[in-house]
Amino acid sequence: MDQATIVSYALGYIAVAIAVFLMFLPALAVLGLLLLGAGAVQVIVLLIDAMAVGLYKTVLRMYHHLLDRWQNRPRSRLTAH
């Protein structure tokens, strides 16, 4: 087998590899866009979760503050009306 045949086979293999890559390029692009979309949804869910935890802590803090004020108020005698 001479050198020209080896080079032509190598160029043929490279051409086939490039053609296969170009055939799968739209599928790879769609897969990449799906991964980007899934990442964006995950970030949004993380932000909603953080907001829910913050809101829960704020409401719990307000509840404890009101409970402390209600339990620590001075006890006065009942007055007649």
PDB file of N, CA, C and O in Angstrom:
ATOM      1  N   MET A   1       0.861  -1.173   0.000  1.00  0.00           N
ATOM      2  CA  MET A   1       0.000   0.000   0.000  1.00  0.00           C
ATOM      3  C   MET A   1       0.902   1.229   0.000  1.00  0.00           C
ATOM      4  O   MET A   1       1.775   1.366   0.848  1.00  0.00           O
ATOM      5  N   ASP A   2       0.691   2.097  -0.987  1.00  0.00           N
ATOM      6  CA  ASP A   2       1.555   3.262  -1.092  1.00  0.00           C
ATOM      7  C   ASP A   2       1.044   4.403  -0.219  1.00  0.00           C
ATOM      8  O   ASP A   2      -0.033   4.357   0.356  1.00  0.00           O
ATOM      9  N   GLN A   3       1.843   5.431  -0.154  1.00  0.00           N
ATOM     10  CA  GLN A   3       1.568   6.558   0.730  1.00  0.00           C
ATOM     11  C   GLN A   3       0.337   7.340   0.268  1.00  0.00           C
ATOM     12  O   GLN A   3      -0.430   7.836   1.100  1.00  0.00           O
ATOM     13  N   ALA A   4       0.066   7.453  -0.968  1.00  0.00           N
ATOM     14  CA  ALA A   4      -1.096   8.191  -1.481  1.00  0.00           C
ATOM     15  C   ALA A   4      -2.395   7.511  -1.057  1.00  0.00           C
ATOM     16  O   ALA A   4      -3.390   8.179  -0.719  1.00  0.00           O
ATOM     17  N   THR A   5      -2.411   6.195  -1.056  1.00  0.00           N
ATOM     18  CA  THR A   5      -3.606   5.467  -0.639  1.00  0.00           C
ATOM     19  C   THR A   5      -3.868   5.676   0.848  1.00  0.00           C
ATOM     20  O   THR A   5      -5.009   5.894   1.279  1.00  0.00           O
ATOM     21  N   ILE A   6      -2.821   5.639   1.652  1.00  0.00           N
ATOM     22  CA  ILE A   6      -2.965   5.858   3.098  1.00  0.00           C
ATOM     23  C   ILE A   6      -3.500   7.260   3.368  1.00  0.00           C
ATOM     24  O   ILE A   6      -4.403   7.459   4.184  1.00  0.00           O
ATOM     25  N   VAL A   7      -2.979   8.258   2.651  1.00  0.00           N
ATOM     26  CA  VAL A   7      -3.437   9.638   2.840  1.00  0.00           C
ATOM     27  C   VAL A   7      -4.884   9.782   2.394  1.00  0.00           C
ATOM     28  O   VAL A   7      -5.692  10.448   3.058  1.00  0.00           O
ATOM     29  N   SER A   8      -5.263   9.142   1.302  1.00  0.00           N
ATOM     30  CA  SER A   8      -6.652   9.266   0.839  1.00  0.00           C
ATOM     31  C   SER A   8      -7.606   8.578   1.809  1.00  0.00           C
ATOM     32  O   SER A   8      -8.703   9.087   2.070  1.00  0.00           O
ATOM     33  N   TYR A   9      -7.198   7.431   2.381  1.00  0.00           N
ATOM     34  CA  TYR A   9      -8.030   6.780   3.396  1.00  0.00           C
ATOM     35  C   TYR A   9      -8.164   7.671   4.634  1.00  0.00           C
ATOM     36  O   TYR A   9      -9.242   7.814   5.207  1.00  0.00           O
ATOM     37  N   ALA A  10      -7.063   8.264   5.054  1.00  0.00           N
ATOM     38  CA  ALA A  10      -7.091   9.151   6.229  1.00  0.00           C
ATOM     39  C   ALA A  10      -8.009  10.344   5.979  1.00  0.00           C
ATOM     40  O   ALA A  10      -8.803  10.726   6.848  1.00  0.00           O
ATOM     41  N   LEU A  11      -7.911  10.928   4.792  1.00  0.00           N
ATOM     42  CA  LEU A  11      -8.790  12.060   4.467  1.00  0.00           C
ATOM     43  C   LEU A  11     -10.246  11.620   4.403  1.00  0.00           C
ATOM     44  O   LEU A  11     -11.153  12.357   4.818  1.00  0.00           O
ATOM     45  N   GLY A  12     -10.485  10.412   3.921  1.00  0.00           N
ATOM     46  CA  GLY A  12     -11.846   9.882   3.888  1.00  0.00           C
ATOM     47  C   GLY A  12     -12.407   9.696   5.289  1.00  0.00           C
ATOM     48  O   GLY A  12     -13.559  10.046   5.571  1.00  0.00           O
ATOM     49  N   TYR A  13     -11.598   9.129   6.187  1.00  0.00           N
ATOM     50  CA  TYR A  13     -12.042   8.955   7.572  1.00  0.00           C
ATOM     51  C   TYR A  13     -12.321  10.296   8.246  1.00  0.00           C
ATOM     52  O   TYR A  13     -13.298  10.455   8.981  1.00  0.00           O
ATOM     53  N   ILE A  14     -11.461  11.264   8.004  1.00  0.00           N
ATOM     54  CA  ILE A  14     -11.664  12.599   8.577  1.00  0.00           C
ATOM     55  C   ILE A  14     -12.931  13.230   8.018  1.00  0.00           C
ATOM     56  O   ILE A  14     -13.723  13.853   8.761  1.00  0.00           O
ATOM     57  N   ALA A  15     -13.181  13.065   6.724  1.00  0.00           N
ATOM     58  CA  ALA A  15     -14.384  13.617   6.108  1.00  0.00           C
ATOM     59  C   ALA A  15     -15.639  12.967   6.689  1.00  0.00           C
ATOM     60  O   ALA A  15     -16.643  13.644   6.962  1.00  0.00           O
ATOM     61  N   VAL A  16     -15.583  11.657   6.901  1.00  0.00           N
ATOM     62  CA  VAL A  16     -16.737  10.957   7.496  1.00  0.00           C
ATOM     63  C   VAL A  16     -16.958  11.427   8.929  1.00  0.00           C
ATOM     64  O   VAL A  16     -18.099  11.647   9.360  1.00  0.00           O
ATOM     65  N   ALA A  17     -15.883  11.601   9.688  1.00  0.00           N
ATOM     66  CA  ALA A  17     -16.011  12.077  11.063  1.00  0.00           C
ATOM     67  C   ALA A  17     -16.632  13.471  11.100  1.00  0.00           C
ATOM     68  O   ALA A  17     -17.512  13.755  11.928  1.00  0.00           O
ATOM     69  N   ILE A  18     -16.211  14.347  10.205  1.00  0.00           N
ATOM     70  CA  ILE A  18     -16.783  15.701  10.140  1.00  0.00           C
ATOM     71  C   ILE A  18     -18.249  15.637   9.725  1.00  0.00           C
ATOM     72  O   ILE A  18     -19.098  16.353  10.278  1.00  0.00           O
ATOM     73  N   ALA A  19     -18.590  14.773   8.773  1.00  0.00           N
ATOM     74  CA  ALA A  19     -19.978  14.649   8.328  1.00  0.00           C
ATOM     75  C   ALA A  19     -20.870  14.138   9.459  1.00  0.00           C
ATOM     76  O   ALA A  19     -21.992  14.633   9.655  1.00  0.00           O
ATOM     77  N   VAL A  20     -20.383  13.157  10.208  1.00  0.00           N
ATOM     78  CA  VAL A  20     -21.169  12.640  11.335  1.00  0.00           C
ATOM     79  C   VAL A  20     -21.359  13.722  12.393  1.00  0.00           C
ATOM     80  O   VAL A  20     -22.453  13.893  12.950  1.00  0.00           O
ATOM     81  N   PHE A  21     -20.300  14.478  12.676  1.00  0.00           N
ATOM     82  CA  PHE A  21     -20.425  15.580  13.635  1.00  0.00           C
ATOM     83  C   PHE A  21     -21.449  16.605  13.158  1.00  0.00           C
ATOM     84  O   PHE A  21     -22.282  17.081  13.954  1.00  0.00           O
ATOM     85  N   LEU A  22     -21.422  16.941  11.877  1.00  0.00           N
ATOM     86  CA  LEU A  22     -22.380  17.915  11.351  1.00  0.00           C
ATOM     87  C   LEU A  22     -23.806  17.371  11.358  1.00  0.00           C
ATOM     88  O   LEU A  22     -24.755  18.124  11.538  1.00  0.00           O
ATOM     89  N   MET A  23     -23.946  16.055  11.196  1.00  0.00           N
ATOM     90  CA  MET A  23     -25.285  15.464  11.255  1.00  0.00           C
ATOM     91  C   MET A  23     -25.852  15.549  12.672  1.00  0.00           C
ATOM     92  O   MET A  23     -27.046  15.788  12.854  1.00  0.00           O
ATOM     93  N   PHE A  24     -25.009  15.350  13.667  1.00  0.00           N
ATOM     94  CA  PHE A  24     -25.475  15.377  15.046  1.00  0.00           C
ATOM     95  C   PHE A  24     -25.441  16.767  15.670  1.00  0.00           C
ATOM     96  O   PHE A  24     -25.863  16.939  16.824  1.00  0.00           O
ATOM     97  N   LEU A  25     -24.971  17.757  14.951  1.00  0.00           N
ATOM     98  CA  LEU A  25     -24.875  19.112  15.490  1.00  0.00           C
ATOM     99  C   LEU A  25     -26.234  19.691  15.889  1.00  0.00           C
ATOM    100  O   LEU A  25     -26.341  20.285  16.974  1.00  0.00           O
ATOM    101  N   PRO A  26     -27.311  19.534  15.101  1.00  0.00           N
ATOM    102  CA  PRO A  26     -28.607  20.051  15.571  1.00  0.00           C
ATOM    103  C   PRO A  26     -29.081  19.373  16.861  1.00  0.00           C
ATOM    104  O   PRO A  26     -29.614  20.033  17.751  1.00  0.00           O
ATOM    105  N   ALA A  27     -28.840  18.066  16.976  1.00  0.00           N
ATOM    106  CA  ALA A  27     -29.236  17.369  18.204  1.00  0.00           C
ATOM    107  C   ALA A  27     -28.416  17.873  19.384  1.00  0.00           C
ATOM    108  O   ALA A  27     -28.948  18.053  20.496  1.00  0.00           O
ATOM    109  N   LEU A  28     -27.136  18.108  19.172  1.00  0.00           N
ATOM    110  CA  LEU A  28     -26.303  18.642  20.249  1.00  0.00           C
ATOM    111  C   LEU A  28     -26.732  20.056  20.640  1.00  0.00           C
ATOM    112  O   LEU A  28     -26.717  20.416  21.817  1.00  0.00           O
ATOM    113  N   ALA A  29     -27.128  20.867  19.647  1.00  0.00           N
ATOM    114  CA  ALA A  29     -27.595  22.221  19.946  1.00  0.00           C
ATOM    115  C   ALA A  29     -28.888  22.175  20.754  1.00  0.00           C
ATOM    116  O   ALA A  29     -29.047  22.921  21.728  1.00  0.00           O
ATOM    117  N   VAL A  30     -29.811  21.297  20.371  1.00  0.00           N
ATOM    118  CA  VAL A  30     -31.066  21.162  21.117  1.00  0.00           C
ATOM    119  C   VAL A  30     -30.784  20.674  22.529  1.00  0.00           C
ATOM    120  O   VAL A  30     -31.365  21.172  23.506  1.00  0.00           O
ATOM    121  N   LEU A  31     -29.885  19.714  22.675  1.00  0.00           N
ATOM    122  CA  LEU A  31     -29.531  19.225  23.999  1.00  0.00           C
ATOM    123  C   LEU A  31     -28.906  20.330  24.852  1.00  0.00           C
ATOM    124  O   LEU A  31     -29.212  20.466  26.041  1.00  0.00           O
ATOM    125  N   GLY A  32     -28.060  21.135  24.254  1.00  0.00           N
ATOM    126  CA  GLY A  32     -27.463  22.260  24.975  1.00  0.00           C
ATOM    127  C   GLY A  32     -28.508  23.268  25.417  1.00  0.00           C
ATOM    128  O   GLY A  32     -28.460  23.772  26.543  1.00  0.00           O
ATOM    129  N   LEU A  33     -29.463  23.564  24.537  1.00  0.00           N
ATOM    130  CA  LEU A  33     -30.530  24.497  24.920  1.00  0.00           C
ATOM    131  C   LEU A  33     -31.405  23.927  26.027  1.00  0.00           C
ATOM    132  O   LEU A  33     -31.838  24.655  26.936  1.00  0.00           O
ATOM    133  N   LEU A  34     -31.672  22.626  25.969  1.00  0.00           N
ATOM    134  CA  LEU A  34     -32.440  21.998  27.051  1.00  0.00           C
ATOM    135  C   LEU A  34     -31.695  22.061  28.374  1.00  0.00           C
ATOM    136  O   LEU A  34     -32.299  22.313  29.428  1.00  0.00           O
ATOM    137  N   LEU A  35     -30.392  21.859  28.341  1.00  0.00           N
ATOM    138  CA  LEU A  35     -29.603  21.956  29.569  1.00  0.00           C
ATOM    139  C   LEU A  35     -29.603  23.383  30.113  1.00  0.00           C
ATOM    140  O   LEU A  35     -29.689  23.594  31.318  1.00  0.00           O
ATOM    141  N   LEU A  36     -29.520  24.367  29.225  1.00  0.00           N
ATOM    142  CA  LEU A  36     -29.590  25.762  29.671  1.00  0.00           C
ATOM    143  C   LEU A  36     -30.952  26.080  30.282  1.00  0.00           C
ATOM    144  O   LEU A  36     -31.046  26.757  31.303  1.00  0.00           O
ATOM    145  N   GLY A  37     -32.009  25.587  29.657  1.00  0.00           N
ATOM    146  CA  GLY A  37     -33.355  25.799  30.199  1.00  0.00           C
ATOM    147  C   GLY A  37     -33.541  25.134  31.545  1.00  0.00           C
ATOM    148  O   GLY A  37     -34.122  25.713  32.470  1.00  0.00           O
ATOM    149  N   ALA A  38     -33.029  23.912  31.686  1.00  0.00           N
ATOM    150  CA  ALA A  38     -33.136  23.218  32.970  1.00  0.00           C
ATOM    151  C   ALA A  38     -32.349  23.957  34.050  1.00  0.00           C
ATOM    152  O   ALA A  38     -32.799  24.047  35.198  1.00  0.00           O
ATOM    153  N   GLY A  39     -31.201  24.486  33.698  1.00  0.00           N
ATOM    154  CA  GLY A  39     -30.420  25.273  34.667  1.00  0.00           C
ATOM    155  C   GLY A  39     -31.151  26.533  35.081  1.00  0.00           C
ATOM    156  O   GLY A  39     -31.147  26.911  36.259  1.00  0.00           O
ATOM    157  N   ALA A  40     -31.802  27.199  34.122  1.00  0.00           N
ATOM    158  CA  ALA A  40     -32.559  28.407  34.455  1.00  0.00           C
ATOM    159  C   ALA A  40     -33.737  28.081  35.372  1.00  0.00           C
ATOM    160  O   ALA A  40     -34.002  28.799  36.336  1.00  0.00           O
ATOM    161  N   VAL A  41     -34.420  26.982  35.095  1.00  0.00           N
ATOM    162  CA  VAL A  41     -35.538  26.571  35.959  1.00  0.00           C
ATOM    163  C   VAL A  41     -35.026  26.238  37.353  1.00  0.00           C
ATOM    164  O   VAL A  41     -35.651  26.592  38.361  1.00  0.00           O
ATOM    165  N   GLN A  42     -33.881  25.595  37.444  1.00  0.00           N
ATOM    166  CA  GLN A  42     -33.317  25.248  38.747  1.00  0.00           C
ATOM    167  C   GLN A  42     -32.958  26.512  39.530  1.00  0.00           C
ATOM    168  O   GLN A  42     -33.177  26.572  40.746  1.00  0.00           O
ATOM    169  N   VAL A  43     -32.422  27.516  38.874  1.00  0.00           N
ATOM    170  CA  VAL A  43     -32.098  28.776  39.558  1.00  0.00           C
ATOM    171  C   VAL A  43     -33.369  29.458  40.048  1.00  0.00           C
ATOM    172  O   VAL A  43     -33.421  29.964  41.172  1.00  0.00           O
ATOM    173  N   ILE A  44     -34.419  29.454  39.233  1.00  0.00           N
ATOM    174  CA  ILE A  44     -35.683  30.074  39.637  1.00  0.00           C
ATOM    175  C   ILE A  44     -36.284  29.337  40.831  1.00  0.00           C
ATOM    176  O   ILE A  44     -36.760  29.964  41.792  1.00  0.00           O
ATOM    177  N   VAL A  45     -36.246  28.007  40.811  1.00  0.00           N
ATOM    178  CA  VAL A  45     -36.766  27.225  41.941  1.00  0.00           C
ATOM    179  C   VAL A  45     -35.942  27.503  43.194  1.00  0.00           C
ATOM    180  O   VAL A  45     -36.492  27.618  44.300  1.00  0.00           O
ATOM    181  N   LEU A  46     -34.636  27.656  43.059  1.00  0.00           N
ATOM    182  CA  LEU A  46     -33.788  27.972  44.198  1.00  0.00           C
ATOM    183  C   LEU A  46     -34.143  29.334  44.778  1.00  0.00           C
ATOM    184  O   LEU A  46     -34.219  29.496  46.005  1.00  0.00           O
ATOM    185  N   LEU A  47     -34.395  30.327  43.925  1.00  0.00           N
ATOM    186  CA  LEU A  47     -34.777  31.652  44.407  1.00  0.00           C
ATOM    187  C   LEU A  47     -36.137  31.623  45.103  1.00  0.00           C
ATOM    188  O   LEU A  47     -36.323  32.254  46.153  1.00  0.00           O
ATOM    189  N   ILE A  48     -37.089  30.885  44.538  1.00  0.00           N
ATOM    190  CA  ILE A  48     -38.411  30.773  45.171  1.00  0.00           C
ATOM    191  C   ILE A  48     -38.282  30.079  46.525  1.00  0.00           C
ATOM    192  O   ILE A  48     -38.916  30.497  47.507  1.00  0.00           O
ATOM    193  N   ASP A  49     -37.444  29.056  46.601  1.00  0.00           N
ATOM    194  CA  ASP A  49     -37.234  28.358  47.866  1.00  0.00           C
ATOM    195  C   ASP A  49     -36.608  29.293  48.901  1.00  0.00           C
ATOM    196  O   ASP A  49     -37.024  29.304  50.064  1.00  0.00           O
ATOM    197  N   ALA A  50     -35.627  30.071  48.493  1.00  0.00           N
ATOM    198  CA  ALA A  50     -34.992  31.011  49.423  1.00  0.00           C
ATOM    199  C   ALA A  50     -35.991  32.058  49.906  1.00  0.00           C
ATOM    200  O   ALA A  50     -35.991  32.424  51.091  1.00  0.00           O
ATOM    201  N   MET A  51     -36.842  32.546  49.004  1.00  0.00           N
ATOM    202  CA  MET A  51     -37.855  33.525  49.407  1.00  0.00           C
ATOM    203  C   MET A  51     -38.860  32.905  50.369  1.00  0.00           C
ATOM    204  O   MET A  51     -39.279  33.545  51.346  1.00  0.00           O
ATOM    205  N   ALA A  52     -39.246  31.654  50.137  1.00  0.00           N
ATOM    206  CA  ALA A  52     -40.203  30.986  51.021  1.00  0.00           C
ATOM    207  C   ALA A  52     -39.603  30.787  52.414  1.00  0.00           C
ATOM    208  O   ALA A  52     -40.281  31.007  53.421  1.00  0.00           O
ATOM    209  N   VAL A  53     -38.339  30.401  52.467  1.00  0.00           N
ATOM    210  CA  VAL A  53     -37.684  30.216  53.768  1.00  0.00           C
ATOM    211  C   VAL A  53     -37.571  31.552  54.491  1.00  0.00           C
ATOM    212  O   VAL A  53     -37.825  31.638  55.695  1.00  0.00           O
ATOM    213  N   GLY A  54     -37.214  32.605  53.764  1.00  0.00           N
ATOM    214  CA  GLY A  54     -37.134  33.928  54.377  1.00  0.00           C
ATOM    215  C   GLY A  54     -38.480  34.403  54.885  1.00  0.00           C
ATOM    216  O   GLY A  54     -38.584  34.968  55.988  1.00  0.00           O
ATOM    217  N   LEU A  55     -39.522  34.186  54.091  1.00  0.00           N
ATOM    218  CA  LEU A  55     -40.864  34.579  54.522  1.00  0.00           C
ATOM    219  C   LEU A  55     -41.293  33.785  55.743  1.00  0.00           C
ATOM    220  O   LEU A  55     -41.864  34.334  56.693  1.00  0.00           O
ATOM    221  N   TYR A  56     -41.003  32.489  55.766  1.00  0.00           N
ATOM    222  CA  TYR A  56     -41.345  31.644  56.909  1.00  0.00           C
ATOM    223  C   TYR A  56     -40.624  32.127  58.173  1.00  0.00           C
ATOM    224  O   TYR A  56     -41.225  32.237  59.247  1.00  0.00           O
ATOM    225  N   LYS A  57     -39.335  32.447  58.056  1.00  0.00           N
ATOM    226  CA  LYS A  57     -38.583  32.923  59.214  1.00  0.00           C
ATOM    227  C   LYS A  57     -39.115  34.263  59.701  1.00  0.00           C
ATOM    228  O   LYS A  57     -39.194  34.507  60.912  1.00  0.00           O
ATOM    229  N   THR A  58     -39.493  35.146  58.786  1.00  0.00           N
ATOM    230  CA  THR A  58     -40.023  36.446  59.176  1.00  0.00           C
ATOM    231  C   THR A  58     -41.347  36.299  59.911  1.00  0.00           C
ATOM    232  O   THR A  58     -41.562  36.921  60.956  1.00  0.00           O
ATOM    233  N   VAL A  59     -42.228  35.469  59.388  1.00  0.00           N
ATOM    234  CA  VAL A  59     -43.524  35.258  60.053  1.00  0.00           C
ATOM    235  C   VAL A  59     -43.316  34.609  61.414  1.00  0.00           C
ATOM    236  O   VAL A  59     -43.967  34.993  62.399  1.00  0.00           O
ATOM    237  N   LEU A  60     -42.397  33.659  61.509  1.00  0.00           N
ATOM    238  CA  LEU A  60     -42.131  33.015  62.791  1.00  0.00           C
ATOM    239  C   LEU A  60     -41.541  34.006  63.795  1.00  0.00           C
ATOM    240  O   LEU A  60     -41.906  33.987  64.977  1.00  0.00           O
ATOM    241  N   ARG A  61     -40.658  34.887  63.330  1.00  0.00           N
ATOM    242  CA  ARG A  61     -40.088  35.916  64.208  1.00  0.00           C
ATOM    243  C   ARG A  61     -41.176  36.869  64.697  1.00  0.00           C
ATOM    244  O   ARG A  61     -41.207  37.240  65.884  1.00  0.00           O
ATOM    245  N   MET A  62     -42.076  37.271  63.809  1.00  0.00           N
ATOM    246  CA  MET A  62     -43.180  38.149  64.220  1.00  0.00           C
ATOM    247  C   MET A  62     -44.082  37.451  65.227  1.00  0.00           C
ATOM    248  O   MET A  62     -44.517  38.054  66.213  1.00  0.00           O
ATOM    249  N   TYR A  63     -44.360  36.173  65.015  1.00  0.00           N
ATOM    250  CA  TYR A  63     -45.205  35.414  65.933  1.00  0.00           C
ATOM    251  C   TYR A  63     -44.562  35.327  67.319  1.00  0.00           C
ATOM    252  O   TYR A  63     -45.230  35.538  68.335  1.00  0.00           O
ATOM    253  N   HIS A  64     -43.265  35.032  67.357  1.00  0.00           N
ATOM    254  CA  HIS A  64     -42.583  34.953  68.648  1.00  0.00           C
ATOM    255  C   HIS A  64     -42.537  36.309  69.338  1.00  0.00           C
ATOM    256  O   HIS A  64     -42.672  36.389  70.570  1.00  0.00           O
ATOM    257  N   HIS A  65     -42.360  37.371  68.580  1.00  0.00           N
ATOM    258  CA  HIS A  65     -42.355  38.716  69.163  1.00  0.00           C
ATOM    259  C   HIS A  65     -43.719  39.031  69.771  1.00  0.00           C
ATOM    260  O   HIS A  65     -43.794  39.530  70.910  1.00  0.00           O
ATOM    261  N   LEU A  66     -44.791  38.745  69.050  1.00  0.00           N
ATOM    262  CA  LEU A  66     -46.129  39.001  69.592  1.00  0.00           C
ATOM    263  C   LEU A  66     -46.414  38.099  70.786  1.00  0.00           C
ATOM    264  O   LEU A  66     -47.047  38.523  71.758  1.00  0.00           O
ATOM    265  N   LEU A  67     -45.957  36.866  70.743  1.00  0.00           N
ATOM    266  CA  LEU A  67     -46.159  35.950  71.857  1.00  0.00           C
ATOM    267  C   LEU A  67     -45.418  36.428  73.099  1.00  0.00           C
ATOM    268  O   LEU A  67     -45.969  36.392  74.215  1.00  0.00           O
ATOM    269  N   ASP A  68     -44.191  36.915  72.916  1.00  0.00           N
ATOM    270  CA  ASP A  68     -43.437  37.460  74.050  1.00  0.00           C
ATOM    271  C   ASP A  68     -44.120  38.687  74.629  1.00  0.00           C
ATOM    272  O   ASP A  68     -44.202  38.845  75.850  1.00  0.00           O
ATOM    273  N   ARG A  69     -44.603  39.551  73.771  1.00  0.00           N
ATOM    274  CA  ARG A  69     -45.303  40.752  74.274  1.00  0.00           C
ATOM    275  C   ARG A  69     -46.576  40.374  75.003  1.00  0.00           C
ATOM    276  O   ARG A  69     -46.931  40.973  76.017  1.00  0.00           O
ATOM    277  N   TRP A  70     -47.282  39.364  74.505  1.00  0.00           N
ATOM    278  CA  TRP A  70     -48.540  38.961  75.134  1.00  0.00           C
ATOM    279  C   TRP A  70     -48.284  38.301  76.484  1.00  0.00           C
ATOM    280  O   TRP A  70     -49.017  38.506  77.443  1.00  0.00           O
ATOM    281  N   GLN A  71     -47.211  37.514  76.598  1.00  0.00           N
ATOM    282  CA  GLN A  71     -46.933  36.817  77.848  1.00  0.00           C
ATOM    283  C   GLN A  71     -46.249  37.702  78.874  1.00  0.00           C
ATOM    284  O   GLN A  71     -46.332  37.434  80.067  1.00  0.00           O
ATOM    285  N   ASN A  72     -45.568  38.742  78.481  1.00  0.00           N
ATOM    286  CA  ASN A  72     -44.816  39.583  79.419  1.00  0.00           C
ATOM    287  C   ASN A  72     -45.542  40.871  79.784  1.00  0.00           C
ATOM    288  O   ASN A  72     -44.945  41.741  80.403  1.00  0.00           O
ATOM    289  N   ARG A  73     -46.780  41.015  79.408  1.00  0.00           N
ATOM    290  CA  ARG A  73     -47.484  42.245  79.759  1.00  0.00           C
ATOM    291  C   ARG A  73     -47.806  42.232  81.247  1.00  0.00           C
ATOM    292  O   ARG A  73     -48.007  41.172  81.849  1.00  0.00           O
ATOM    293  N   PRO A  74     -47.860  43.415  81.853  1.00  0.00           N
ATOM    294  CA  PRO A  74     -48.143  43.461  83.304  1.00  0.00           C
ATOM    295  C   PRO A  74     -49.583  43.039  83.584  1.00  0.00           C
ATOM    296  O   PRO A  74     -50.508  43.389  82.863  1.00  0.00           O
ATOM    297  N   ARG A  75     -49.738  42.274  84.642  1.00  0.00           N
ATOM    298  CA  ARG A  75     -51.062  41.800  85.034  1.00  0.00           C
ATOM    299  C   ARG A  75     -51.687  42.836  85.964  1.00  0.00           C
ATOM    300  O   ARG A  75     -51.243  43.036  87.085  1.00  0.00           O
ATOM    301  N   SER A  76     -52.711  43.473  85.506  1.00  0.00           N
ATOM    302  CA  SER A  76     -53.403  44.449  86.356  1.00  0.00           C
ATOM    303  C   SER A  76     -54.723  43.870  86.840  1.00  0.00           C
ATOM    304  O   SER A  76     -55.260  42.945  86.248  1.00  0.00           O
ATOM    305  N   ARG A  77     -55.225  44.469  87.923  1.00  0.00           N
ATOM    306  CA  ARG A  77     -56.487  43.978  88.459  1.00  0.00           C
ATOM    307  C   ARG A  77     -57.625  44.407  87.546  1.00  0.00           C
ATOM    308  O   ARG A  77     -57.529  45.402  86.828  1.00  0.00           O
ATOM    309  N   LEU A  78     -58.681  43.632  87.577  1.00  0.00           N
ATOM    310  CA  LEU A  78     -59.844  43.995  86.789  1.00  0.00           C
ATOM    311  C   LEU A  78     -60.506  45.210  87.404  1.00  0.00           C
ATOM    312  O   LEU A  78     -60.566  45.355  88.617  1.00  0.00           O
ATOM    313  N   THR A  79     -60.990  46.091  86.564  1.00  0.00           N
ATOM    314  CA  THR A  79     -61.669  47.292  87.052  1.00  0.00           C
ATOM    315  C   THR A  79     -63.160  47.174  86.722  1.00  0.00           C
ATOM    316  O   THR A  79     -63.537  46.600  85.708  1.00  0.00           O
ATOM    317  N   ALA A  80     -63.946  47.724  87.593  1.00  0.00           N
ATOM    318  CA  ALA A  80     -65.386  47.692  87.367  1.00  0.00           C
ATOM    319  C   ALA A  80     -65.765  48.739  86.339  1.00  0.00           C
ATOM    320  O   ALA A  80     -65.208  49.837  86.301  1.00  0.00           O
ATOM    321  N   HIS A  81     -66.693  48.414  85.515  1.00  0.00           N
ATOM    322  CA  HIS A  81     -67.149  49.365  84.505  1.00  0.00           C
ATOM    323  C   HIS A  81     -68.378  50.075  84.950  1.00  0.00           C
ATOM    324  O   HIS A  81     -69.263  49.623  85.502  1.00  0.00           O
TER     325      HIS A  81
END
